[in-house]
Short mmCIF file of C-alpha atoms in Angstrom, two decimals:
data_model
loop_
_atom_site.label_atom_id
_atom_site.label_comp_id
_atom_site.label_asym_id
_atom_site.label_seq_id
_atom_site.Cartn_x
_atom_site.Cartn_y
_atom_site.Cartn_z
CA MET U 1 -2.90 17.10 25.07
CA SER U 2 -2.28 18.92 21.82
CA MET U 3 1.31 18.90 20.60
CA ILE U 4 0.88 21.83 18.20
CA GLY U 5 3.78 24.24 18.62
CA MET U 6 5.92 21.72 20.48
CA THR U 7 9.32 20.47 19.37
CA LEU U 8 10.16 16.78 19.25
CA GLY U 9 13.87 16.41 18.65
CA HIS U 10 14.50 18.48 15.54
CA TYR U 11 10.84 18.39 14.44
CA THR U 12 8.56 21.36 15.09
CA VAL U 13 4.89 20.38 15.20
CA SER U 14 2.62 22.73 13.26
CA SER U 15 -0.86 21.18 12.94
CA LEU U 16 -2.99 18.12 13.61
CA ILE U 17 -3.71 15.98 10.54
CA GLY U 18 -5.85 13.30 12.16
CA ARG U 19 -6.37 10.72 14.88
CA GLY U 20 -6.46 6.95 14.54
CA GLY U 21 -6.11 3.75 16.49
CA MET U 22 -2.32 3.96 16.43
CA GLY U 23 -2.00 7.53 17.63
CA GLU U 24 -2.29 11.12 16.51
CA VAL U 25 -0.78 12.34 13.24
CA TYR U 26 0.67 15.84 12.97
CA GLN U 27 2.34 17.90 10.30
CA ALA U 28 5.81 19.00 11.36
CA LYS U 29 8.89 20.71 10.00
CA ASP U 30 12.14 18.78 9.92
CA GLN U 31 14.51 21.57 10.96
CA LYS U 32 17.61 19.64 9.87
CA LEU U 33 16.50 18.91 6.32
CA GLY U 34 14.08 21.80 5.93
CA ARG U 35 11.19 19.64 4.77
CA ASP U 36 7.64 19.10 5.96
CA VAL U 37 6.84 15.63 7.27
CA ALA U 38 4.04 13.80 9.03
CA ILE U 39 4.72 12.44 12.48
CA LYS U 40 2.60 9.77 14.12
CA VAL U 41 2.81 10.09 17.90
CA LEU U 42 2.37 6.69 19.50
CA PRO U 43 0.30 6.28 22.70
CA GLU U 44 2.11 6.63 26.02
CA GLU U 45 1.44 3.02 27.06
CA PHE U 46 3.40 1.89 24.03
CA ALA U 47 6.68 3.21 25.47
CA LYS U 48 6.25 1.24 28.70
CA ASP U 49 6.88 -2.08 26.96
CA ALA U 50 10.56 -2.25 25.98
CA ALA U 51 10.15 -5.51 24.06
CA ARG U 52 7.28 -4.04 22.09
CA VAL U 53 9.29 -0.93 21.21
CA ALA U 54 12.21 -3.11 20.09
CA ARG U 55 9.92 -5.22 17.91
CA PHE U 56 8.31 -2.09 16.47
CA GLN U 57 11.78 -0.78 15.60
CA ARG U 58 12.54 -3.98 13.70
CA GLU U 59 9.23 -3.78 11.86
CA ALA U 60 9.73 -0.09 11.08
CA LYS U 61 13.09 -0.92 9.52
CA LEU U 62 11.40 -3.43 7.21
CA LEU U 63 8.63 -0.99 6.35
CA ALA U 64 11.22 1.69 5.58
CA SER U 65 12.65 -0.66 2.94
CA LEU U 66 9.46 -0.33 0.89
CA ASN U 67 10.36 2.00 -1.94
CA HIS U 68 7.45 2.51 -4.31
CA PRO U 69 5.79 5.64 -5.74
CA ASN U 70 2.36 4.51 -4.51
CA ILE U 71 3.48 3.81 -0.92
CA ALA U 72 3.92 6.68 1.53
CA ALA U 73 7.45 6.43 2.88
CA ILE U 74 8.46 5.79 6.48
CA TYR U 75 11.56 7.81 7.33
CA GLY U 76 12.17 6.53 10.83
CA LEU U 77 11.09 5.76 14.37
CA GLU U 78 12.35 8.28 16.91
CA GLU U 79 12.03 9.16 20.58
CA SER U 80 12.16 12.51 22.32
CA GLY U 81 11.45 13.17 25.98
CA GLY U 82 9.73 9.83 26.41
CA THR U 83 7.54 10.34 23.34
CA ASN U 84 7.84 7.71 20.61
CA PHE U 85 6.91 8.81 17.11
CA LEU U 86 7.16 7.71 13.51
CA VAL U 87 8.43 10.13 10.90
CA LEU U 88 6.47 9.69 7.68
CA GLU U 89 6.22 11.19 4.23
CA LEU U 90 3.74 14.07 4.21
CA VAL U 91 1.23 13.35 1.44
CA GLU U 92 -0.86 16.18 0.03
CA GLY U 93 -4.44 15.64 -1.04
CA GLU U 94 -7.52 14.02 0.44
CA THR U 95 -8.18 10.46 1.50
CA LEU U 96 -10.25 8.17 -0.65
CA ALA U 97 -12.72 8.06 2.25
CA ASP U 98 -13.22 11.82 1.94
CA GLN U 99 -13.62 11.55 -1.82
CA LEU U 100 -16.26 8.81 -1.49
CA LYS U 101 -18.42 11.02 0.72
CA ARG U 102 -19.28 12.92 -2.48
CA GLY U 103 -20.48 9.79 -4.27
CA PRO U 104 -19.14 7.04 -6.52
CA VAL U 105 -16.00 7.48 -8.59
CA PRO U 106 -16.45 7.16 -12.39
CA VAL U 107 -15.62 3.66 -13.62
CA GLU U 108 -12.45 4.47 -15.58
CA GLU U 109 -11.10 6.68 -12.79
CA SER U 110 -11.91 3.96 -10.25
CA LEU U 111 -9.93 1.42 -12.24
CA LYS U 112 -6.96 3.77 -12.60
CA LEU U 113 -6.90 4.37 -8.84
CA ALA U 114 -7.39 0.67 -8.15
CA LEU U 115 -4.48 -0.19 -10.45
CA GLN U 116 -2.17 2.05 -8.41
CA ILE U 117 -3.38 0.47 -5.15
CA ALA U 118 -2.75 -2.99 -6.62
CA GLU U 119 0.75 -1.97 -7.69
CA ALA U 120 1.50 -0.76 -4.16
CA LEU U 121 0.24 -4.01 -2.66
CA GLU U 122 2.22 -6.07 -5.15
CA ALA U 123 5.46 -4.27 -4.30
CA ALA U 124 4.88 -4.74 -0.57
CA HIS U 125 3.82 -8.38 -0.84
CA GLU U 126 7.00 -9.14 -2.80
CA LYS U 127 8.92 -7.91 0.28
CA GLY U 128 6.76 -10.02 2.58
CA VAL U 129 4.84 -7.04 3.97
CA ILE U 130 1.05 -7.26 4.36
CA HIS U 131 -0.94 -4.09 5.00
CA ARG U 132 -3.63 -5.72 7.23
CA ASP U 133 -5.63 -2.50 7.63
CA LEU U 134 -6.31 -1.41 4.04
CA LYS U 135 -9.32 0.92 3.80
CA PRO U 136 -10.25 4.20 2.06
CA ALA U 137 -9.06 6.24 5.05
CA ASN U 138 -5.56 4.79 4.56
CA ILE U 139 -5.40 5.77 0.89
CA LYS U 140 -4.63 9.31 -0.20
CA VAL U 141 -5.14 10.70 -3.68
CA THR U 142 -2.89 13.62 -4.52
CA PRO U 143 -4.21 16.60 -6.52
CA ASP U 144 -2.63 15.14 -9.69
CA GLY U 145 -4.35 11.77 -9.23
CA LYS U 146 -1.48 9.76 -7.74
CA VAL U 147 -2.38 7.18 -5.10
CA LYS U 148 -0.36 6.94 -1.90
CA VAL U 149 -1.16 4.04 0.43
CA LEU U 150 -0.56 4.98 4.06
CA ASP U 151 0.27 2.93 7.18
CA PHE U 152 1.69 -0.06 5.36
CA GLY U 153 2.23 -2.91 7.80
CA LEU U 154 1.78 -0.72 10.86
CA ALA U 155 -1.10 -2.82 12.18
CA LYS U 156 1.26 -5.77 12.62
CA ALA U 157 4.10 -3.60 13.90
CA PHE U 158 1.88 -1.97 16.50
CA ALA U 159 0.17 -5.15 17.74
CA PRO U 160 1.23 -5.98 21.32
CA GLY U 161 1.77 -9.70 20.69
CA GLN U 162 4.00 -11.66 18.33
CA THR U 163 1.05 -13.29 16.57
CA ASP U 164 -0.73 -12.06 13.48
CA LEU U 165 -3.40 -9.42 13.77
CA ASN U 166 -6.67 -10.58 15.27
CA LEU U 167 -9.63 -9.01 17.00
CA SER U 168 -7.96 -9.05 20.41
CA ASN U 169 -4.95 -7.02 19.35
CA SER U 170 -6.17 -4.98 16.41
CA PRO U 171 -4.80 -1.47 17.05
CA THR U 172 -7.88 0.23 15.72
CA LEU U 173 -10.34 -1.98 17.57
CA SER U 174 -8.60 -1.94 20.95
CA GLN U 175 -6.79 1.38 21.17
CA ALA U 176 -9.71 3.41 19.80
CA ALA U 177 -12.57 1.63 21.51
CA THR U 178 -14.39 4.90 22.10
CA MET U 179 -14.07 6.03 18.50
CA GLN U 180 -17.06 4.21 17.03
CA GLY U 181 -16.58 5.52 13.52
CA VAL U 182 -12.99 4.33 13.41
CA ILE U 183 -14.00 0.90 14.69
CA LEU U 184 -16.73 0.54 12.09
CA GLY U 185 -14.41 1.78 9.41
CA THR U 186 -11.89 -0.96 10.09
CA ALA U 187 -14.37 -3.79 10.62
CA ALA U 188 -16.05 -3.17 7.28
CA TYR U 189 -12.83 -4.01 5.40
CA MET U 190 -11.73 -6.98 7.48
CA SER U 191 -11.48 -10.28 5.65
CA PRO U 192 -13.51 -13.22 6.97
CA GLU U 193 -10.35 -14.79 8.35
CA GLN U 194 -9.53 -11.56 10.22
CA ALA U 195 -13.09 -11.32 11.51
CA LYS U 196 -12.72 -14.84 12.92
CA GLY U 197 -9.44 -13.93 14.60
CA LYS U 198 -7.41 -16.30 12.42
CA SER U 199 -3.91 -15.70 11.09
CA VAL U 200 -3.76 -13.76 7.85
CA ASP U 201 -1.65 -13.67 4.71
CA LYS U 202 -1.51 -11.47 1.61
CA ARG U 203 -4.98 -12.64 0.57
CA THR U 204 -6.48 -10.55 3.36
CA ASP U 205 -5.23 -7.45 1.51
CA ILE U 206 -6.82 -8.76 -1.69
CA TRP U 207 -10.18 -8.98 0.13
CA ALA U 208 -9.84 -5.40 1.40
CA PHE U 209 -8.85 -4.30 -2.11
CA GLY U 210 -12.09 -5.81 -3.43
CA CYS U 211 -14.07 -3.95 -0.78
CA ILE U 212 -12.43 -0.68 -1.79
CA LEU U 213 -12.97 -1.13 -5.54
CA TYR U 214 -16.62 -2.03 -4.90
CA GLU U 215 -17.04 1.08 -2.75
CA MET U 216 -15.40 3.34 -5.33
CA LEU U 217 -17.90 2.16 -7.93
CA THR U 218 -20.98 2.30 -5.68
CA ALA U 219 -20.14 4.79 -2.88
CA GLN U 220 -21.45 2.12 -0.52
CA ALA U 221 -19.52 -0.22 1.76
CA VAL U 222 -19.85 -3.90 0.90
CA PHE U 223 -20.75 -4.69 4.50
CA LYS U 224 -22.48 -2.19 6.75
CA ALA U 225 -24.57 -2.41 9.90
CA GLU U 226 -25.35 -0.56 13.13
CA ASP U 227 -22.53 -2.01 15.23
CA ILE U 228 -19.25 -3.85 14.94
CA SER U 229 -20.64 -7.30 15.79
CA GLU U 230 -23.25 -7.04 13.02
CA ILE U 231 -20.64 -5.91 10.51
CA LEU U 232 -18.33 -8.78 11.39
CA ALA U 233 -21.22 -11.23 11.16
CA SER U 234 -21.98 -9.88 7.69
CA VAL U 235 -18.35 -10.19 6.65
CA ILE U 236 -18.37 -13.84 7.68
CA LYS U 237 -21.82 -14.87 6.38
CA ALA U 238 -23.51 -12.30 4.12
CA GLU U 239 -23.41 -12.44 0.33
CA VAL U 240 -22.01 -9.52 -1.69
CA ASN U 241 -24.67 -7.55 -3.59
CA LEU U 242 -23.11 -7.09 -7.02
CA ASP U 243 -26.36 -5.61 -8.35
CA LEU U 244 -25.30 -2.22 -6.96
CA LEU U 245 -22.40 -2.00 -9.41
CA PRO U 246 -22.86 0.47 -12.30
CA THR U 247 -25.23 -0.59 -15.03
CA GLY U 248 -23.32 -1.83 -18.06
CA ILE U 249 -20.08 -2.61 -16.24
CA HIS U 250 -18.22 -5.36 -18.08
CA PRO U 251 -18.82 -8.89 -16.72
CA ALA U 252 -15.06 -9.36 -16.37
CA LEU U 253 -14.94 -6.55 -13.80
CA ARG U 254 -17.90 -8.01 -11.92
CA HIS U 255 -16.02 -11.30 -11.85
CA LEU U 256 -12.83 -9.57 -10.62
CA ILE U 257 -14.64 -7.97 -7.69
CA ALA U 258 -16.53 -11.16 -6.88
CA ARG U 259 -13.32 -13.18 -6.83
CA CYS U 260 -11.53 -10.66 -4.60
CA LEU U 261 -14.47 -11.03 -2.20
CA GLN U 262 -14.54 -14.83 -2.11
CA LYS U 263 -14.89 -15.91 1.52
CA ASP U 264 -13.16 -19.20 0.65
CA LEU U 265 -9.44 -18.39 0.56
CA LYS U 266 -8.80 -21.04 -2.07
CA LYS U 267 -11.27 -19.40 -4.47
CA ARG U 268 -10.00 -15.85 -3.89
CA TYR U 269 -7.20 -14.44 -6.04
CA GLN U 270 -3.96 -15.86 -4.67
CA ASP U 271 -1.78 -12.98 -5.82
CA ILE U 272 -2.54 -9.28 -6.26
CA GLY U 273 -0.38 -9.38 -9.39
CA ASP U 274 -3.16 -11.32 -11.11
CA VAL U 275 -5.63 -8.58 -10.13
CA ARG U 276 -3.26 -5.92 -11.41
CA TYR U 277 -2.98 -7.73 -14.75
CA GLU U 278 -6.78 -7.95 -15.12
CA LEU U 279 -7.12 -4.22 -14.41
CA GLU U 280 -4.44 -3.38 -16.99
CA GLN U 281 -6.25 -5.49 -19.57
CA ALA U 282 -9.56 -3.76 -18.87
CA LEU U 283 -8.03 -0.29 -19.08
CA ALA U 284 -6.21 -1.14 -22.33
CA ASP U 285 -9.44 -2.23 -24.02
CA PRO U 286 -11.95 0.60 -24.62
CA ALA U 287 -14.74 -1.98 -24.56
CA GLY U 288 -13.40 -3.56 -21.39
CA ILE U 289 -14.78 -1.04 -18.93
CA LEU U 290 -18.41 -0.60 -19.90
CA ILE U 291 -20.56 -2.52 -22.33
CA HIS U 292 -23.46 -0.76 -23.98
CA PRO U 293 -26.71 -2.31 -25.24
#
């Protein structure tokens, strides 16, 4: 049922922004503060589990503490007439996924966007928050080139159990089982430990970051196949084809991507701050982005 034109508390819904595994997202007007916001309406079955709602409220409070220019803000979790919804910052612009449909992003621009994503991850990881569902569709680029990472930590907050995210409780995989594109979109950015259903830490975000940087430079997903099981098998076993990266890209950047995409957790970057530093160094050195014969 469309909620366009309806009022939830003091929010008047104006248009549908999109649909995902954790519910529908609408643009709405906050009548009290006179500002436009995004509201994510959570599925009806969510409200039937009081313990789950209480846990989500605790998680939402933590997520609301994230205050960083590259992280879309969470304003609150509210309920109106039995409908539970998150109130979020409304971010203008298109998603990185939409941008990549037009082809690869130039190397320097890719690194500048990647640096902002890394800074967002670093700020969240310092607060103990892991994204767990980082992908181009969850990254918006504003008209002036500012990155805003969406849905920070919501995968964990929305999961029905107390354990870390795994295949059995992934919101995108279970709640949107009929939305094949959404399923494939999430699976392609899952770390090997996620694909195996193991517990995850901040290094799972570093893996997804590597997938995104690779895709920005090539306009191709690192792992792709016809169905979810094939994608997950590739994530676990297949080697990354670095030959698709732009000709002349500096070896240091090839190494950075390869290390982000190490299947062995001990060989992967242990902290996104190290990745951020490497990107800053590359951008500061005119010869650090592309080498020419």
